[in-house]
XYZ file of C-alpha atoms in Angstrom:
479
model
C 0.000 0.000 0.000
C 0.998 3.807 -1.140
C 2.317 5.841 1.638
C 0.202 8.468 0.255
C -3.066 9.345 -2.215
C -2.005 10.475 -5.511
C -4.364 12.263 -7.684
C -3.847 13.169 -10.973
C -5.267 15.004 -14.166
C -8.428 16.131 -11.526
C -11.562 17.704 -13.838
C -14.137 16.954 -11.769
C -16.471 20.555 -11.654
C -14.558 23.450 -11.639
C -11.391 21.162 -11.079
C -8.311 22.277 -13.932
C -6.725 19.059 -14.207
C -5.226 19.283 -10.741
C -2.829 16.824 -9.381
C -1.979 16.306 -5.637
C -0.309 13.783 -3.113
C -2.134 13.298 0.204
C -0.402 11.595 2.799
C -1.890 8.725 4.348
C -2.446 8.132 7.922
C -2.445 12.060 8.661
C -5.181 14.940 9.495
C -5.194 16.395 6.326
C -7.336 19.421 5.692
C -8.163 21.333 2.260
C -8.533 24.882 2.638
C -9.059 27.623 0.397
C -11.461 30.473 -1.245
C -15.374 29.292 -1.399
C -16.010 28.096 -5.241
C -12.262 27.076 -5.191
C -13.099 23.559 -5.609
C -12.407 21.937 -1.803
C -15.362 19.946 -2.164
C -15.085 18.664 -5.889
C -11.544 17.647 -4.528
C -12.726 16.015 -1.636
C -15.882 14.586 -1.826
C -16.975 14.386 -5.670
C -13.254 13.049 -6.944
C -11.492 11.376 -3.784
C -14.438 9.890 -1.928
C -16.579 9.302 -4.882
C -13.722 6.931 -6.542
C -12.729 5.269 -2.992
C -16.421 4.259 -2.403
C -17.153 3.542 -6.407
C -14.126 0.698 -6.026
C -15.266 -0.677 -3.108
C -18.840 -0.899 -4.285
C -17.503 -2.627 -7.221
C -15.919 -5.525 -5.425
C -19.063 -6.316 -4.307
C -21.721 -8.789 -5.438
C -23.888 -8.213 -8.172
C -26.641 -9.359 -5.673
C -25.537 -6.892 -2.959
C -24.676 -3.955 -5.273
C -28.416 -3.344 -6.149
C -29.197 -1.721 -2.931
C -26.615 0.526 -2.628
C -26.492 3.606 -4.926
C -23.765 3.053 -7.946
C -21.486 6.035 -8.032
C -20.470 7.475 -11.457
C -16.604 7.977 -12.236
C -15.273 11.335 -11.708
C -13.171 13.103 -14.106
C -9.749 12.282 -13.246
C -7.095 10.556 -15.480
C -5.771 8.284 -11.970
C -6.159 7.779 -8.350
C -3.340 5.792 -6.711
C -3.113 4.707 -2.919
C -6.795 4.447 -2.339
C -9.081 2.771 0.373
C -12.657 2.120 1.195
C -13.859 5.936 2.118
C -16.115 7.683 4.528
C -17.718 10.771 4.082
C -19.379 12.491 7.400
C -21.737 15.461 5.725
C -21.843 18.450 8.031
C -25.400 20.040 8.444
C -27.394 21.082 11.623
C -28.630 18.502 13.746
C -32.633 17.328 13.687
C -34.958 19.624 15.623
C -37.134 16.909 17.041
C -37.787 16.781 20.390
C -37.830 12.933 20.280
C -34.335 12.435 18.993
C -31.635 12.232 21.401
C -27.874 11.558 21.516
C -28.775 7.947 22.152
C -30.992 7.632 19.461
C -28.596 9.314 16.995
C -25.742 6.987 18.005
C -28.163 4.029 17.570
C -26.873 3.454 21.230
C -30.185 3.346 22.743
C -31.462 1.111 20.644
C -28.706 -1.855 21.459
C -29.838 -0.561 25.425
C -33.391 -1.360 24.210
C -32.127 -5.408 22.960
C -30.292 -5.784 26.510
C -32.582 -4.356 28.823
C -35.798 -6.517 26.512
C -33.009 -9.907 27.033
C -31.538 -9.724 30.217
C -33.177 -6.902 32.335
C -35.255 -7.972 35.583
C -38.629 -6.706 35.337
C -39.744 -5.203 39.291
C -43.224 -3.885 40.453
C -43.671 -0.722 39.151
C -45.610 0.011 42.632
C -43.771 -1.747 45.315
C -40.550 -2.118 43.610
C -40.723 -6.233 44.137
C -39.207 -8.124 41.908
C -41.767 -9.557 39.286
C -42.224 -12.976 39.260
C -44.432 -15.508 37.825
C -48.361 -15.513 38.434
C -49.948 -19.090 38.524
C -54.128 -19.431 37.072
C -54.814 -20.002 40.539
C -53.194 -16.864 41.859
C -55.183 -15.245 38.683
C -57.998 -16.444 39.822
C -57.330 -15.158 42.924
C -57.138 -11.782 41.653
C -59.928 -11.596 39.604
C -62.366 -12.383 42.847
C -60.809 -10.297 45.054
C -60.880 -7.132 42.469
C -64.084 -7.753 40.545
C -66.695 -8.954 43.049
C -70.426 -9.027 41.180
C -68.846 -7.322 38.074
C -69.512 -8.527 34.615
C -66.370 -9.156 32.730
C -65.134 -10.771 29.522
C -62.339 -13.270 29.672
C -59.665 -12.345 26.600
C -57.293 -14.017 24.825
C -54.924 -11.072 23.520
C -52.917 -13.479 20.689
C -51.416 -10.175 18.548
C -51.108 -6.979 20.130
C -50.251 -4.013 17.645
C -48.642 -5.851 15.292
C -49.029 -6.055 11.517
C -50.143 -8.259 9.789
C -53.473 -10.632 8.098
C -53.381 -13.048 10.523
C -55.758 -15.572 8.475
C -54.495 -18.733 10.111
C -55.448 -16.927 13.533
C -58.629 -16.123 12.552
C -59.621 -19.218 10.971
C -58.153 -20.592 13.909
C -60.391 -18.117 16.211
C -63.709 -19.127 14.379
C -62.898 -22.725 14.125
C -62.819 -23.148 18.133
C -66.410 -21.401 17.896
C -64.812 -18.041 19.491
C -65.628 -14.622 18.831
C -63.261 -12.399 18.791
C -62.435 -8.588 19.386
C -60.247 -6.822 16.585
C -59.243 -3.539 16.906
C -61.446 -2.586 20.066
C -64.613 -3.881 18.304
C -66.177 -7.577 18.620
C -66.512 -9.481 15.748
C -67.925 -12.556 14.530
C -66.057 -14.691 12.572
C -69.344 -16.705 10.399
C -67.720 -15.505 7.322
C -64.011 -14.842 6.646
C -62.527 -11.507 7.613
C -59.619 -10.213 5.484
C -57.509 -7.757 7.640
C -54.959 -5.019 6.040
C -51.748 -6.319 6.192
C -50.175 -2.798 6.476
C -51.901 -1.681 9.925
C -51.088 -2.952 13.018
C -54.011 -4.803 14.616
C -55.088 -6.115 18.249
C -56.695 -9.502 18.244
C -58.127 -11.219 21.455
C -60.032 -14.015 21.520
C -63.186 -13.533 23.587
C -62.867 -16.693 25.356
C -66.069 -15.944 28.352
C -68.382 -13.681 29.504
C -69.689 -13.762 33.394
C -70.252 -12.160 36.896
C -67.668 -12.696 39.073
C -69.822 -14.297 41.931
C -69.567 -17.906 44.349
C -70.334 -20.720 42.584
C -68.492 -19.800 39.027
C -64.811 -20.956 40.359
C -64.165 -23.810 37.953
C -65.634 -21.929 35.190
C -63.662 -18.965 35.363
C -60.601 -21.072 36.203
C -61.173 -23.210 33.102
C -61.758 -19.479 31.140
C -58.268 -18.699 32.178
C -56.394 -21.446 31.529
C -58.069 -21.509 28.044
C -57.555 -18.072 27.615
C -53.177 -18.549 28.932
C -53.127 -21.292 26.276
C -54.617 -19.116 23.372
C -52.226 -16.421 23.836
C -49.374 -18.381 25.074
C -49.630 -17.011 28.798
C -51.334 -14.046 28.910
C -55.193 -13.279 29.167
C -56.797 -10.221 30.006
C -59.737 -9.342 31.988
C -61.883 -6.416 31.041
C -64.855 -5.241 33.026
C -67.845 -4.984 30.685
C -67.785 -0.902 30.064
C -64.930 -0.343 32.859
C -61.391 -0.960 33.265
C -58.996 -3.951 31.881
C -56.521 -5.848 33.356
C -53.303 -8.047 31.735
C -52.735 -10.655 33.916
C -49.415 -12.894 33.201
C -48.684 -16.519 33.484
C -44.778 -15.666 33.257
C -44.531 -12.075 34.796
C -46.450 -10.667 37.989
C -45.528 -9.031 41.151
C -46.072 -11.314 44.492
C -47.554 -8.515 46.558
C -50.104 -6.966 44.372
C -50.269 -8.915 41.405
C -49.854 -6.502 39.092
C -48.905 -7.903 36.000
C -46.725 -6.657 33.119
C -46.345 -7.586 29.639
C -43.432 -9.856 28.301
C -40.283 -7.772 27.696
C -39.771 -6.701 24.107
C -37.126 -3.963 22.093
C -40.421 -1.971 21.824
C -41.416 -1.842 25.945
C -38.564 0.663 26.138
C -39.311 2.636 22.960
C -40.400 5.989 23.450
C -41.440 6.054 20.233
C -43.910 3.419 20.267
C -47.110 3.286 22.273
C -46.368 0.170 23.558
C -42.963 1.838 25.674
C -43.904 5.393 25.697
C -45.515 7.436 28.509
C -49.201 7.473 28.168
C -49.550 11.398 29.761
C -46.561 12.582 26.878
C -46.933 10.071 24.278
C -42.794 9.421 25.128
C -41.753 13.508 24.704
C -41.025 13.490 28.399
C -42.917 16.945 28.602
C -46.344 18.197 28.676
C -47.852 21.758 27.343
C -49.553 23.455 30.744
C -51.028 26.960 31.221
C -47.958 29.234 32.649
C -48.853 31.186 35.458
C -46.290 33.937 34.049
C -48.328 34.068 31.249
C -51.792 33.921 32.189
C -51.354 36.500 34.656
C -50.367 39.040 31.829
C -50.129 42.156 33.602
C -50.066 41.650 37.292
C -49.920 45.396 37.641
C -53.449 45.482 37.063
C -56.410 43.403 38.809
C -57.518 40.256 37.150
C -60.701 41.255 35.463
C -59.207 44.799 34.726
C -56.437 43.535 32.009
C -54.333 41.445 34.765
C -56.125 37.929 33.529
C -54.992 36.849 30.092
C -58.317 33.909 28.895
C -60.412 33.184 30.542
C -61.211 36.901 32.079
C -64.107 37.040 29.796
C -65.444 33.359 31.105
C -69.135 33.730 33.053
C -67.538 30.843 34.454
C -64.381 31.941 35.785
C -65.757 35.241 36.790
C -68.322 33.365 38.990
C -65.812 30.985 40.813
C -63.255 34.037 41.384
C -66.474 36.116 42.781
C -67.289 33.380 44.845
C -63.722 32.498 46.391
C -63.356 36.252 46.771
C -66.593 36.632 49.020
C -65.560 33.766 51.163
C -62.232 34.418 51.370
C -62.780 38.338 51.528
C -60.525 38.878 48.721
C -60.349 42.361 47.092
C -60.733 41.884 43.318
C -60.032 45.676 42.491
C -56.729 45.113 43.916
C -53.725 45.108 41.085
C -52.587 40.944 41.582
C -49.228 41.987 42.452
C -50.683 43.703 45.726
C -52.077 40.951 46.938
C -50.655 38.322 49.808
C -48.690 35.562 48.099
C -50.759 33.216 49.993
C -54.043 34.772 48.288
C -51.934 34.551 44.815
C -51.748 30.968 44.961
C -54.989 30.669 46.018
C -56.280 32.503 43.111
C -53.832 30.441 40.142
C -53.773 27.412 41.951
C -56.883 26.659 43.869
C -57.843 24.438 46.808
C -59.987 21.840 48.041
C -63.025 24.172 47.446
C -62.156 26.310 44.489
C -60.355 25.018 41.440
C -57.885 27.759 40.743
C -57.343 29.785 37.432
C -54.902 27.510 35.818
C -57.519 24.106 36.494
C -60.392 25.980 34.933
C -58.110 27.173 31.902
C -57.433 23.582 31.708
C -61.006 22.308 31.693
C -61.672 24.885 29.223
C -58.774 23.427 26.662
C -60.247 20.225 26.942
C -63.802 21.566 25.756
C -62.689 24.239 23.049
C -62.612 24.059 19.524
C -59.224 23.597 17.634
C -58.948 27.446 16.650
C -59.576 28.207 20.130
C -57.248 25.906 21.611
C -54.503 27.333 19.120
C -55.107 30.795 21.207
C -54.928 28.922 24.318
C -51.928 27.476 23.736
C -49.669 31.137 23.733
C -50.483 30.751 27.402
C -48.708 27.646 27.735
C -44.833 26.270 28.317
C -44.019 22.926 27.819
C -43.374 21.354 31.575
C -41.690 18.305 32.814
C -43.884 15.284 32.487
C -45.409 14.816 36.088
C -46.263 11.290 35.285
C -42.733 10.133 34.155
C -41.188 13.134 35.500
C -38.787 13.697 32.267
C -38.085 9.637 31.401
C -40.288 9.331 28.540
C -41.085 6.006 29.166
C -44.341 3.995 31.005
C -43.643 3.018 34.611
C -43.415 -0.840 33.911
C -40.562 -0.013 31.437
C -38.771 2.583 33.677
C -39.148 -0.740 36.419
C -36.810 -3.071 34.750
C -33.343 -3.005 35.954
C -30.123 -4.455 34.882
C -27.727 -4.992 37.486
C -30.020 -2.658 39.816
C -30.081 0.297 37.201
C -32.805 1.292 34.316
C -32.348 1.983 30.968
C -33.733 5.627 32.168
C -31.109 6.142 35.054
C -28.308 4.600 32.480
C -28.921 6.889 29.718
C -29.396 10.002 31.959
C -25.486 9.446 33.276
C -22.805 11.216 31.555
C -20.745 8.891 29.053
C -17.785 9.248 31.715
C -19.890 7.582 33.882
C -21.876 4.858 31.336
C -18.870 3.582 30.391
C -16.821 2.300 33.688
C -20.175 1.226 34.922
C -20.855 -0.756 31.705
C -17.594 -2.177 32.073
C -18.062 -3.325 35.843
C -20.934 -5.589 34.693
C -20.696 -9.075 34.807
C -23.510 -11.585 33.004
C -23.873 -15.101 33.383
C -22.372 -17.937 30.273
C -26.162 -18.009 28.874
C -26.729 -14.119 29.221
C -23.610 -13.640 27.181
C -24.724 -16.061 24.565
C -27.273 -13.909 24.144
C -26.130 -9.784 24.987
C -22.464 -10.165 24.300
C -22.354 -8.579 20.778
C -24.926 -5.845 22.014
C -22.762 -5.208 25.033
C -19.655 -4.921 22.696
C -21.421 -2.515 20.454
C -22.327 -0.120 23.212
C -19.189 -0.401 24.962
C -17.519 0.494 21.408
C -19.618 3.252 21.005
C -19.022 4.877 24.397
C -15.386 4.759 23.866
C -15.506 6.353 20.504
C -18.090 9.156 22.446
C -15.390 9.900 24.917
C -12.164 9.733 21.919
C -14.184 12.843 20.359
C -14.270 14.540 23.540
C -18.086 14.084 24.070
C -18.087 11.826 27.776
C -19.361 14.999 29.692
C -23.269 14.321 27.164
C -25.505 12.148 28.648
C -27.336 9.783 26.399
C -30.471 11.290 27.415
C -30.044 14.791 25.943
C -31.914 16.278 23.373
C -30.296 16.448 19.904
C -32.143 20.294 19.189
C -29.759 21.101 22.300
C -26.628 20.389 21.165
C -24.004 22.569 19.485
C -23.219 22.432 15.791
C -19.627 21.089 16.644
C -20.969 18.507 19.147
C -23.731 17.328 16.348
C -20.569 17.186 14.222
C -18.813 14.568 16.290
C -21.758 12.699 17.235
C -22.490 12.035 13.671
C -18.403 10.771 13.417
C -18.930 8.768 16.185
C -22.086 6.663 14.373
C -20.183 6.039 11.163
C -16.998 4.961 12.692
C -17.549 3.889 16.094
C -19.535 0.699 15.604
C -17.369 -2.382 14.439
């Protein structure tokens, strides 16, 4: 192999038949004038040939998904190797993309947390362990006493898919079934689109939960744990469900969670992400900074952004005022902080400003709810305070830490404590190449001077030169 890159007889663009020796194994940078041809040098004549020769020693087979590069103008190129090219432009602006997502880091977290992570109660913090049809059983009396419920056999769940042999399956054990939310007979075949995800359960019963139905509703279950290989789910007739599990259920309150899967800790999918902020990890609430425009003034004098016009609002404020003798004509500012709160935030008796605002967004029609929403800040999540994720995901732990607390340390810290783990012979059959990708990763992070990020942070907050490296990092750090 050349010691350097020799180019010569360039055209390429505005290129004048320009010939050049690079040295290899060096920081080399072109510099000059813009229009001066740095790029048509770099990119068009250099990298385009190094990646057009190494897409040309590939198969035929393999070549048609990758895009063909045309020859640039240049007479030779000597001393050349397979090439990367790391484009520089500004980072995404999404609020769901983070350094870990960028990296692709987060999603090898997602494979080991789904393979070897310990699922624990995300109520008592008890270790989840497997629930017997018995203990089921159990549960089901003690919660639904004299309730009507239907016993379900959930056999897809979001997924995509026809799912004829299910369904022919479904209507040849004389079952109904409920697709999508809605129950269906199956008398004549049902053709479902293959390119929407669908929810299938098998509506295995229907009963009261009352003395004397034991063995029924024991046999329901254990036909409904078969059907959908250990789960079955109980759903009150117009009320609340529950997903009990054969495999995975805490021993104190038998709450149950679903199997672990790559998608439980996706905050991008509804089947990981926070119900309250759909996996942002913030909500939009009324600001009190900006609903109490001008606190110079009183509230129904120009202090009160919306709302100041609301019969309703004025009402409640009149009433808490005459109770609480609170002076009205007073500018907000003047009055006790203790009567402030009172006023934005309510109490047992009166809702408070900001809760009636509230109430009011949920009623109002889009165009009004656009005006609304200048009064509003995007706030911490108070559900998953920040973590995206719902509260049996953020539960699982690997060696007492969850993918949440992991990805919210800085890469200085991820790394050693990556490191430190040690996994069992059969764990490592499974996580050892995930493990080695993250722990490659990391290390490239911390090369390009990036340990002090967390995995956690928000791409839109990064710096262009921090973008920059984290995009280096993604093409050459994996292995």
């Amino acid at each position: 192999m050349l010691d350097r890159i020799s180019v010569h007889g360039a055209r390429q663009h505005n290129l004048k038949n320009i010939s050049v020796d690079i040295p290899r194994n060096t920081f080399t940078v072109i510099t000059g004038l813009s229009g001066s041809g740095k790029s048509s040098l770099a990119f068009d004549t250099i990298y385009a040939e190094g990646q057009r020769r190494y897409v040309e020693t590939l198969s035929p087979y393999a070549r048609q998904f990758l895009d063909q590069m045309e020859r640039p103008e240049v007479d030779s190129i000597d001393g050349l190797s397979p090439a990367i090219s790391i484009e520089q432009k500004t980072t995404t602006r999404s609020p769901r993309s983070t350094v870990g997502t960028v990296t692709e880091i987060y999603d090898y977290l997602r494979l080991l947390f789904a393979s070897v992570g310990v699922p624990h109660c995300p109520l008592c913090g008890a270790e989840i362990a497997r629930q017997s049809p018995n203990q089921i059983l159990e549960q089901v009396f003690a919660l639904h006493q004299n309730e009507r419920i239907m016993v379900l056999a959930p056999v897809a769940r979001g997924r995509k898919g026809e799912y004829k042999k299910e369904l022919e399956a479904i209507a040849k054990g004389g079952f109904r079934a409920r697709i999508d939310g809605e129950l269906r007979t199956l008398d004549e075949p049902l053709k479902l689109d293959k390119r929407k995800n669908h929810t299938i359960e098998v509506v295995i019963d229907r009963l009261v939960v009352k003395p004397g139905i034991e063995q029924r509703l024991e046999n329901s279950i254990q036909t409904a744990l078969k059907w959908a290989d250990g789960l079955v789910l109980v759903s009150v007739i117009n009320g609340p469900e529950r997903l009990y599990s054969e495999k995975l259920a805490c021993p104190n309150d038998g709450t149950s969670i679903p199997q672990l899967e790559p998608r439980s800790f996706s905050f991008n999918s509804p089947y990981g992400a926070c119900e309250t902020c759909k996996g942002v990890g913030s909500t939009w609430a009324f600001d009190p900074l900006k609903v109490i425009c001008d606190p110079s003034k009183p509230l129904f004098d120009g202090g009160l952004g919306p709302g100041g016009s609301s019969s309703y609002m004025i009402s409640a404020l009149n009433e808490i005022a005459e109770e609480c003798r609170i002076d009205l004509n007073l500018p907000f500012e003047d009055l006790p902080k203790k009567t402030r709160n009172l006023l934005v935030y309510g109490n047992g008796q009166f809702p408070g400003i900001l809760n009636i605002l509230e109430e009011n967004y949920s009623r109002a029609s889009e165009g009004y709810r656009d005006w609304l929403m200048e009064y509003m800040s995007p706030t911490t999540c108070p559900d998953c305070e920040g973590k995206r994720l719902k509260p049996s995901s953020l539960a699982v732990q690997v060696k007492g830490v969850s993918i949440a607390d992991f990805t919210a340390m800085s890469i200085a810290r991820a790394l050693p404590l990556l490191k430190s783990w040690s996994f069992t012979e059969r764990e490592l059959q499974v996580v050892s190449r995930v493990l080695e990708e993250i722990q490659n990763r990391l290390q490239f992070l911390c090369a390009v001077g990036l340990d002090y990020l967390s995995l956690d942070r928000s791409s839109a907050t990064l710096s262009g030169g921090e973008a920059q490296r984290i995009r280096l990092a993604t093409q050459i750090g994996s292995k």
